Coordinates of C-alpha atoms in Angstrom, one line a residue:
M1 CA -258.8 -175.7 150.7
M2 CA -261.2 -173.7 152.9
Q3 CA -261.7 -170.1 151.9
R4 CA -259.5 -167.7 154.0
V5 CA -260.7 -164.3 155.1
E6 CA -258.3 -161.6 156.2
M7 CA -260.7 -159.5 158.1
E8 CA -263.7 -160.7 160.2
W9 CA -266.4 -158.4 161.4
P10 CA -266.0 -157.3 165.0
P11 CA -268.8 -158.8 167.2
C12 CA -272.1 -157.0 168.0
L13 CA -272.2 -154.8 165.0
D14 CA -275.5 -154.0 163.3
E15 CA -275.8 -153.6 159.5
Y16 CA -275.3 -149.8 159.7
E17 CA -272.2 -150.1 161.9
K18 CA -270.8 -152.7 159.5
L19 CA -271.3 -150.3 156.6
V20 CA -269.4 -147.5 158.5
F21 CA -266.7 -150.0 159.4
R22 CA -266.3 -151.0 155.8
V23 CA -266.0 -147.4 154.5
N24 CA -263.5 -146.3 157.1
N25 CA -261.3 -149.3 157.5
T26 CA -259.0 -151.5 155.5
P27 CA -260.1 -153.7 152.6
R28 CA -261.8 -157.0 153.2
V29 CA -259.8 -159.8 151.5
V30 CA -261.1 -163.3 150.7
I31 CA -258.9 -166.1 149.2
D32 CA -260.9 -169.1 148.0
N33 CA -259.5 -172.4 146.6
A34 CA -262.9 -174.2 146.5
V35 CA -264.9 -172.3 143.9
C36 CA -262.8 -172.6 140.8
P37 CA -261.2 -175.9 139.8
N38 CA -258.3 -174.3 137.9
A39 CA -257.4 -171.2 139.8
T40 CA -257.4 -169.5 143.2
I41 CA -260.0 -166.8 143.6
V42 CA -258.7 -163.5 145.3
K43 CA -261.5 -161.0 146.1
V44 CA -260.8 -157.5 147.4
D45 CA -263.7 -155.5 148.7
S46 CA -262.6 -152.0 149.4
N47 CA -263.3 -148.3 149.5
R48 CA -262.7 -147.0 145.9
N49 CA -259.6 -144.7 145.8
H50 CA -257.6 -143.7 142.7
G51 CA -254.7 -146.2 142.2
I52 CA -256.0 -148.9 144.6
L53 CA -256.7 -151.3 141.6
L54 CA -253.0 -150.9 140.5
E55 CA -251.9 -151.5 144.1
A56 CA -253.9 -154.8 144.2
V57 CA -252.6 -156.0 140.8
Q58 CA -249.0 -155.0 141.9
V59 CA -249.2 -157.3 145.0
L60 CA -250.2 -160.3 142.8
T61 CA -247.7 -159.7 140.0
D62 CA -244.8 -159.0 142.2
L63 CA -245.2 -162.7 143.3
N64 CA -245.0 -163.7 139.6
L65 CA -248.6 -164.9 139.8
S66 CA -250.6 -165.2 136.5
I67 CA -254.0 -163.5 136.5
K68 CA -256.1 -165.7 134.2
K69 CA -259.4 -163.8 134.7
A70 CA -260.5 -160.6 136.5
Y71 CA -263.7 -158.8 137.2
I72 CA -263.5 -155.2 138.4
S73 CA -266.7 -153.3 139.5
S74 CA -267.4 -150.1 141.3
D75 CA -270.7 -149.1 142.9
G76 CA -270.6 -145.6 144.2
Q77 CA -267.6 -145.3 146.5
W78 CA -267.1 -149.1 146.9
S79 CA -265.2 -151.5 144.7
M80 CA -265.1 -155.3 144.3
D81 CA -262.1 -156.7 142.5
V82 CA -262.1 -160.5 141.7
F83 CA -258.9 -162.1 140.4
H84 CA -258.5 -165.7 139.2
V85 CA -254.8 -166.5 139.8
T86 CA -252.3 -169.3 139.4
D87 CA -248.7 -169.8 140.3
H88 CA -245.8 -169.9 137.8
T89 CA -246.6 -173.6 137.0
G90 CA -250.3 -172.8 136.3
K91 CA -251.6 -174.4 139.5
K92 CA -253.6 -173.0 142.4
L93 CA -251.9 -171.4 145.3
T94 CA -251.2 -173.8 148.2
D95 CA -248.3 -172.3 150.1
D96 CA -249.6 -170.8 153.3
N97 CA -246.8 -168.3 153.4
V98 CA -247.7 -166.9 150.0
I99 CA -251.4 -166.8 150.8
G100 CA -250.7 -165.1 154.1
Y101 CA -248.5 -162.5 152.4
I102 CA -251.3 -161.8 149.8
E103 CA -253.9 -161.4 152.6
Q104 CA -251.7 -159.0 154.6
S105 CA -250.6 -156.9 151.6
L106 CA -254.0 -156.6 150.0
G107 CA -255.5 -155.8 153.4
T108 CA -253.2 -152.7 153.8
I109 CA -253.2 -151.3 150.3
H110 CA -254.9 -148.1 151.4
Y111 CA -251.6 -147.1 152.9
T112 CA -248.6 -145.7 151.0
R113 CA -246.4 -148.4 149.5
T114 CA -242.8 -147.8 148.5
C115 CA -239.9 -149.9 147.2
D116 CA -237.6 -151.1 149.9
F117 CA -234.1 -150.5 148.6
T118 CA -232.8 -149.0 151.8
G119 CA -229.0 -148.7 151.7
L120 CA -228.8 -148.4 147.9
T121 CA -228.4 -145.5 145.5
A122 CA -230.8 -145.5 142.6
L123 CA -229.7 -144.4 139.1
E124 CA -232.2 -143.6 136.4
L125 CA -231.0 -143.8 132.8
T126 CA -232.8 -143.1 129.5
G127 CA -231.3 -142.7 126.0
T128 CA -231.0 -144.1 122.5
D129 CA -230.4 -147.9 122.5
R130 CA -227.6 -149.4 120.6
V131 CA -225.7 -152.7 120.5
G132 CA -223.1 -152.7 123.4
L133 CA -224.6 -149.8 125.3
L134 CA -225.4 -151.8 128.4
S135 CA -221.8 -153.2 128.4
E136 CA -220.5 -149.6 128.4
V137 CA -222.8 -148.6 131.2
F138 CA -221.8 -151.5 133.4
A139 CA -218.1 -151.0 132.6
V140 CA -218.3 -147.3 133.8
L141 CA -220.0 -148.4 137.0
A142 CA -217.4 -151.0 137.7
D143 CA -214.6 -148.5 137.0
L144 CA -216.2 -146.1 139.5
Q145 CA -216.3 -148.8 142.2
C146 CA -220.1 -149.1 142.1
N147 CA -221.5 -152.5 143.0
I148 CA -224.7 -153.3 141.1
V149 CA -227.2 -155.0 143.5
E150 CA -230.4 -154.7 141.5
A151 CA -231.3 -153.4 138.0
K152 CA -234.0 -153.6 135.4
V153 CA -233.5 -152.5 131.8
W154 CA -236.2 -152.2 129.1
T155 CA -235.8 -151.2 125.5
H156 CA -238.6 -150.2 123.1
N157 CA -238.7 -148.4 119.7
G158 CA -235.0 -147.7 119.8
R159 CA -235.0 -146.2 123.4
I160 CA -233.6 -147.6 126.6
A161 CA -234.7 -147.0 130.2
S162 CA -233.0 -148.5 133.2
L163 CA -233.2 -148.3 137.0
I164 CA -229.9 -149.4 138.6
Y165 CA -229.5 -149.8 142.3
V166 CA -225.8 -149.5 143.4
K167 CA -223.7 -149.3 146.5
D168 CA -220.0 -148.5 147.1
C169 CA -217.8 -151.6 146.4
N170 CA -215.4 -150.8 149.3
S171 CA -217.7 -149.7 152.1
G172 CA -220.9 -151.5 151.0
S173 CA -222.8 -148.3 151.8
P174 CA -225.0 -146.1 149.6
I175 CA -223.1 -143.6 147.5
E176 CA -223.9 -140.2 149.0
D177 CA -220.8 -138.1 148.3
S178 CA -221.9 -135.3 146.0
Q179 CA -218.6 -135.3 144.0
Q180 CA -218.7 -139.1 143.4
I181 CA -222.4 -138.8 142.4
N182 CA -221.5 -136.0 139.9
R183 CA -218.7 -138.2 138.5
I184 CA -221.1 -141.1 138.0
V185 CA -223.8 -139.0 136.4
S186 CA -221.4 -137.2 134.1
R187 CA -219.7 -140.4 132.8
L188 CA -223.0 -142.3 132.3
R189 CA -224.5 -139.3 130.5
S190 CA -221.5 -139.3 128.2
V191 CA -222.0 -143.0 127.4
L192 CA -225.7 -142.6 126.8
K193 CA -225.1 -139.6 124.5
G194 CA -222.7 -141.5 122.3
D195 CA -222.3 -139.7 119.0
S196 CA -225.9 -139.0 118.2
D197 CA -228.1 -138.5 121.3
I198 CA -226.9 -135.2 122.6
R199 CA -230.2 -133.8 123.8
S200 CA -232.3 -136.8 124.9
A201 CA -230.0 -138.8 127.1
R202 CA -230.7 -138.5 130.8
T203 CA -229.0 -139.7 133.9
T204 CA -230.4 -138.8 137.4
V205 CA -230.1 -140.0 140.9
S206 CA -233.5 -141.1 142.2
L207 CA -235.0 -141.3 145.7
A208 CA -236.3 -144.7 144.7
V209 CA -239.7 -144.3 146.3
T210 CA -241.7 -145.6 143.3
H211 CA -242.3 -149.3 142.3
T212 CA -239.4 -150.1 139.9
E213 CA -241.5 -151.3 137.0
R214 CA -244.0 -148.5 137.3
R215 CA -241.1 -146.1 137.3
L216 CA -239.7 -147.7 134.1
H217 CA -243.1 -147.2 132.4
Q218 CA -243.1 -143.6 133.6
M219 CA -239.6 -143.0 132.3
M220 CA -240.3 -144.5 128.9
S221 CA -243.5 -142.6 128.6
A222 CA -241.8 -139.3 129.5
D223 CA -239.2 -140.1 126.8
R224 CA -242.2 -140.5 124.4
D225 CA -241.1 -143.9 123.2
Y226 CA -244.7 -144.5 122.0
E227 CA -244.2 -141.9 119.3
R228 CA -240.9 -143.3 118.0
E229 CA -240.3 -145.8 115.2
P230 CA -238.4 -149.0 116.1
T231 CA -234.8 -149.1 115.0
L232 CA -234.6 -152.9 115.1
I233 CA -237.1 -155.3 113.5
V234 CA -238.1 -157.6 116.4
G235 CA -240.5 -160.4 116.4
C236 CA -242.9 -159.3 119.2
D237 CA -246.6 -159.5 118.7
S238 CA -248.3 -156.2 118.4
A239 CA -251.3 -155.4 120.6
S240 CA -254.7 -154.4 119.2
V241 CA -256.2 -151.5 121.1
T242 CA -259.5 -149.8 120.5
V243 CA -261.2 -146.9 122.3
Q244 CA -264.8 -145.8 121.9
N245 CA -267.2 -143.7 124.0
W246 CA -270.4 -145.0 125.6
A247 CA -272.2 -141.6 125.6
E248 CA -275.3 -142.7 127.4
R249 CA -273.3 -143.8 130.5
G250 CA -270.4 -141.4 130.2
Y251 CA -267.7 -144.0 129.9
S252 CA -264.8 -144.5 127.5
I253 CA -264.4 -148.2 126.7
V254 CA -260.9 -149.4 126.1
N255 CA -260.3 -152.9 124.6
V256 CA -256.9 -154.5 124.5
Q257 CA -256.2 -157.8 122.7
C258 CA -252.8 -159.3 122.6
K259 CA -250.6 -162.3 123.5
D260 CA -251.0 -163.3 127.1
R261 CA -248.1 -163.0 129.4
T262 CA -247.2 -162.5 133.1
K263 CA -247.7 -158.9 134.4
L264 CA -249.8 -157.9 131.4
L265 CA -252.6 -156.5 133.5
F266 CA -250.2 -154.6 135.7
D267 CA -248.7 -152.9 132.6
V268 CA -252.0 -151.8 131.2
V269 CA -253.5 -150.6 134.6
C270 CA -250.3 -148.9 135.4
T271 CA -250.4 -146.9 132.2
L272 CA -254.1 -145.9 132.6
T273 CA -253.5 -144.9 136.2
D274 CA -250.5 -142.7 135.4
M275 CA -252.5 -141.1 132.6
E276 CA -255.0 -140.2 135.4
Y277 CA -257.9 -142.3 134.2
V278 CA -260.1 -144.1 136.7
V279 CA -261.2 -147.7 136.0
F280 CA -264.8 -148.1 137.1
H281 CA -265.4 -151.6 135.5
A282 CA -263.2 -154.1 133.8
T283 CA -263.0 -157.7 132.6
V284 CA -259.9 -159.7 131.8
N285 CA -260.2 -163.1 130.0
T286 CA -257.3 -165.3 128.8
S287 CA -257.6 -168.4 126.6
A288 CA -254.5 -170.4 125.6
D289 CA -251.9 -167.6 124.9
K290 CA -254.4 -164.8 124.1
A291 CA -255.7 -162.1 126.4
C292 CA -258.7 -159.8 126.1
L293 CA -258.9 -156.9 128.5
E294 CA -261.8 -154.4 128.5
F295 CA -261.9 -151.3 130.7
Y296 CA -264.7 -148.7 131.3
I297 CA -262.8 -145.5 132.2
R298 CA -263.3 -141.8 132.9
H299 CA -261.0 -138.9 133.8
M300 CA -260.6 -138.2 137.4
D301 CA -263.2 -135.4 137.0
G302 CA -265.8 -138.0 135.8
T303 CA -265.7 -137.2 132.1
P304 CA -264.9 -139.6 129.2
I305 CA -262.2 -139.2 126.6
S306 CA -263.1 -136.0 124.7
S307 CA -261.1 -135.7 121.5
E308 CA -259.7 -137.8 118.7
A309 CA -256.2 -136.7 119.6
E310 CA -256.6 -137.9 123.1
R311 CA -258.1 -141.2 121.9
D312 CA -255.0 -141.7 119.6
R313 CA -252.6 -141.0 122.4
V314 CA -254.3 -143.6 124.7
I315 CA -254.0 -146.2 121.9
L316 CA -250.3 -145.4 121.4
C317 CA -249.5 -145.4 125.1
L318 CA -251.3 -148.7 125.8
K319 CA -249.6 -150.4 122.8
A320 CA -246.2 -149.2 124.1
A321 CA -247.1 -150.5 127.6
V322 CA -247.8 -154.0 126.3
E323 CA -244.7 -154.1 124.0
R324 CA -242.1 -152.8 126.5
R325 CA -242.0 -156.0 128.5
A326 CA -242.6 -158.4 125.6
S327 CA -240.0 -161.1 125.6
T328 CA -237.9 -160.7 122.5
G329 CA -234.9 -162.9 121.8
V330 CA -233.2 -165.8 123.5
R331 CA -233.5 -165.8 127.3
L332 CA -230.1 -166.3 129.0
E333 CA -230.0 -166.9 132.8
L334 CA -226.8 -166.2 134.7
C335 CA -226.5 -167.7 138.1
A336 CA -223.0 -167.2 139.7
T337 CA -221.1 -166.0 142.7
D338 CA -221.3 -162.2 142.7
R339 CA -218.0 -160.3 142.3
P340 CA -217.0 -156.8 141.2
G341 CA -217.1 -156.3 137.4
L342 CA -219.2 -159.5 136.8
L343 CA -221.9 -157.7 134.8
A344 CA -219.3 -155.7 132.9
D345 CA -217.4 -158.8 131.9
V346 CA -220.6 -160.8 130.8
T347 CA -222.1 -157.9 128.8
R348 CA -218.7 -157.2 127.2
T349 CA -218.8 -160.8 126.0
F350 CA -222.3 -160.3 124.6
R351 CA -221.1 -157.1 122.7
E352 CA -218.0 -158.8 121.3
N353 CA -220.2 -161.6 119.9
G354 CA -222.7 -159.1 118.3
L355 CA -225.5 -159.7 120.8
N356 CA -228.0 -157.0 121.5
V357 CA -229.7 -157.0 125.0
T358 CA -233.4 -156.1 124.6
R359 CA -234.3 -156.5 128.3
C360 CA -232.6 -157.6 131.5
E361 CA -233.2 -158.1 135.2
I362 CA -230.3 -158.1 137.7
S363 CA -230.7 -159.2 141.3
T364 CA -228.3 -160.2 144.0
T365 CA -229.2 -162.3 147.1
L366 CA -226.5 -162.7 149.7
D367 CA -223.4 -163.3 147.5
T368 CA -225.2 -164.9 144.6
A369 CA -226.1 -163.0 141.3
F370 CA -229.3 -164.0 139.5
N371 CA -229.4 -162.2 136.2
V372 CA -231.7 -162.7 133.2
F373 CA -230.9 -161.3 129.7
Y374 CA -233.0 -161.4 126.5
V375 CA -230.7 -161.2 123.5
T376 CA -231.0 -160.9 119.7
D377 CA -228.4 -160.3 117.0
S378 CA -227.5 -156.8 116.1
R379 CA -230.4 -156.5 113.7
G380 CA -233.0 -157.8 116.1
N381 CA -233.1 -161.3 114.6
A382 CA -232.8 -164.7 116.3
V383 CA -229.3 -165.5 117.4
D384 CA -227.3 -168.3 115.8
P385 CA -227.1 -171.1 118.4
K386 CA -223.4 -171.4 117.6
I387 CA -222.9 -167.9 118.9
I388 CA -224.8 -168.7 122.0
E389 CA -222.6 -171.7 122.6
S390 CA -219.5 -169.5 122.1
V391 CA -220.8 -167.0 124.7
R392 CA -221.6 -169.8 127.1
D393 CA -218.1 -171.2 126.7
R394 CA -216.5 -167.9 127.6
V395 CA -218.9 -167.0 130.5
G396 CA -219.0 -170.5 131.9
I397 CA -221.3 -173.4 130.7
S398 CA -222.5 -174.0 134.2
N399 CA -223.2 -170.4 134.9
L400 CA -225.0 -169.2 131.8
Q401 CA -228.1 -171.2 130.8
V402 CA -230.5 -171.0 128.0
K403 CA -234.2 -171.2 128.9
E404 CA -235.5 -172.6 125.6
L405 CA -233.0 -174.9 124.0
P406 CA -232.5 -174.4 120.2
S407 CA -232.8 -177.6 118.2
L408 CA -229.1 -177.7 117.7
Y409 CA -228.6 -178.7 121.3
Q410 CA -231.1 -181.5 121.0
E411 CA -229.9 -182.9 117.6
S412 CA -226.1 -182.9 118.2
P413 CA -225.1 -186.4 119.6
E414 CA -222.0 -185.2 121.3
R415 CA -224.1 -182.7 123.2
G416 CA -226.8 -185.1 124.3
G417 CA -225.7 -185.3 127.9
E418 CA -225.1 -181.6 128.2
A419 CA -228.5 -180.8 126.8
M420 CA -230.1 -182.7 129.5
G421 CA -227.9 -181.0 132.0
V422 CA -228.8 -177.6 130.7
A423 CA -232.5 -178.4 130.9
G424 CA -232.2 -179.5 134.4
A425 CA -230.1 -176.5 135.3
V426 CA -232.8 -174.2 133.8
L427 CA -235.4 -175.7 136.0
L428 CA -233.1 -175.3 139.0
S429 CA -232.5 -171.7 138.0
L430 CA -236.2 -170.9 137.7
G431 CA -236.8 -172.4 141.1
S432 CA -234.0 -170.3 142.5
M433 CA -235.5 -167.2 141.0
V434 CA -238.9 -168.0 142.6
R435 CA -237.2 -168.5 146.0
R436 CA -235.3 -165.3 145.5
N437 CA -238.6 -163.4 144.9
L438 CA -240.0 -164.9 148.1
Y439 CA -236.8 -164.0 150.0
H440 CA -237.0 -160.3 148.9
L441 CA -240.6 -160.3 150.0
G442 CA -239.7 -161.7 153.4
L443 CA -241.5 -165.0 152.9
I444 CA -238.5 -167.2 153.4
R445 CA -235.3 -166.8 155.4
S446 CA -232.7 -167.5 152.8
C447 CA -232.3 -168.1 149.1
S448 CA -229.7 -170.3 147.6
S449 CA -229.0 -171.5 144.1

């Protein structure tokens, strides 16, 4: 595929005029499929502003693209960011709609970007995590006639943070009545407090102007999850983070080594940006399932990290940023016709079977719900496949799928045909989720399961 350039130079410009044009106008974006045999190269040549690197990474990760390599370099007030990306199947980008969207979005990242959840009311929740908490939250919202349209829930070190976007079940409008909002906030806060979280539980109504996943990082960081000890023993790989100063050049060098996964770079850059560090140079390399990220950073005033306490805080915060999104437990995918109380019913079934939800993503397109849950047992261990089967029987075999099939499904002769059906349904579900992402980003007209 020929390289694609978002912005061409206007005719009749000399070199000085080109320089002025570059400094004062939008970034120059090049997407190239010819240079690298295994990935699409995305280059962003732009005026260096605080947060612009995060914006660029956000554009790519919101499309669920994998960043296999990256090279970030700043020279004076100008930056060159180079990303090697693949799609969710590990292949180059070939869809012109996706490529066009990337070009357009990266070409306008100097402008303020907000989340588009117009017509919805955003609820922010933080508190102490426990088995069944999510079931109670969804039950309260169902009882108060709140229809959950979108939601993301993260848990880490015994804490939970969630952004839930709701509308009124009856009118389909955002909930703006102050008395109704007070009722929702009061009841949710009571649920979050439980018997032992009187001071730290929080429920607020948000204006929803921040990127959802960035806001979740901010909420968990404000809750100081990075200082807390985990309440469940979970099997996620811990990140190795080191920080040292390069005194001669005035940089602090941050090195992160961990298991590779989608959106890893976003999580790390998001944390550095919100801690008000500026990334001047960086390299990202992945090999097999390992990732190595190195950043040369300074404070916004141009100084490096100045104390041992600050160094330790950076290490703790980056470890937490890597771990919050780590996939822990069995992944269950629910694809069903949306209805009032659906999430309350499904998560109640999880609770009654002793399942703990470590992370979930809720989304609704038209009248179809696409929901992903990561579940463990009540102690954070792997779930008995028989319990998963019992849950699927109650929720609906065709609605609730398991992404990675336990060996029980493959070994049992009477389930041989069903195992193949589940595998096929998982592929269908993943395809549906990709189409749903494109639908929300305006790249396709409709999304069906």
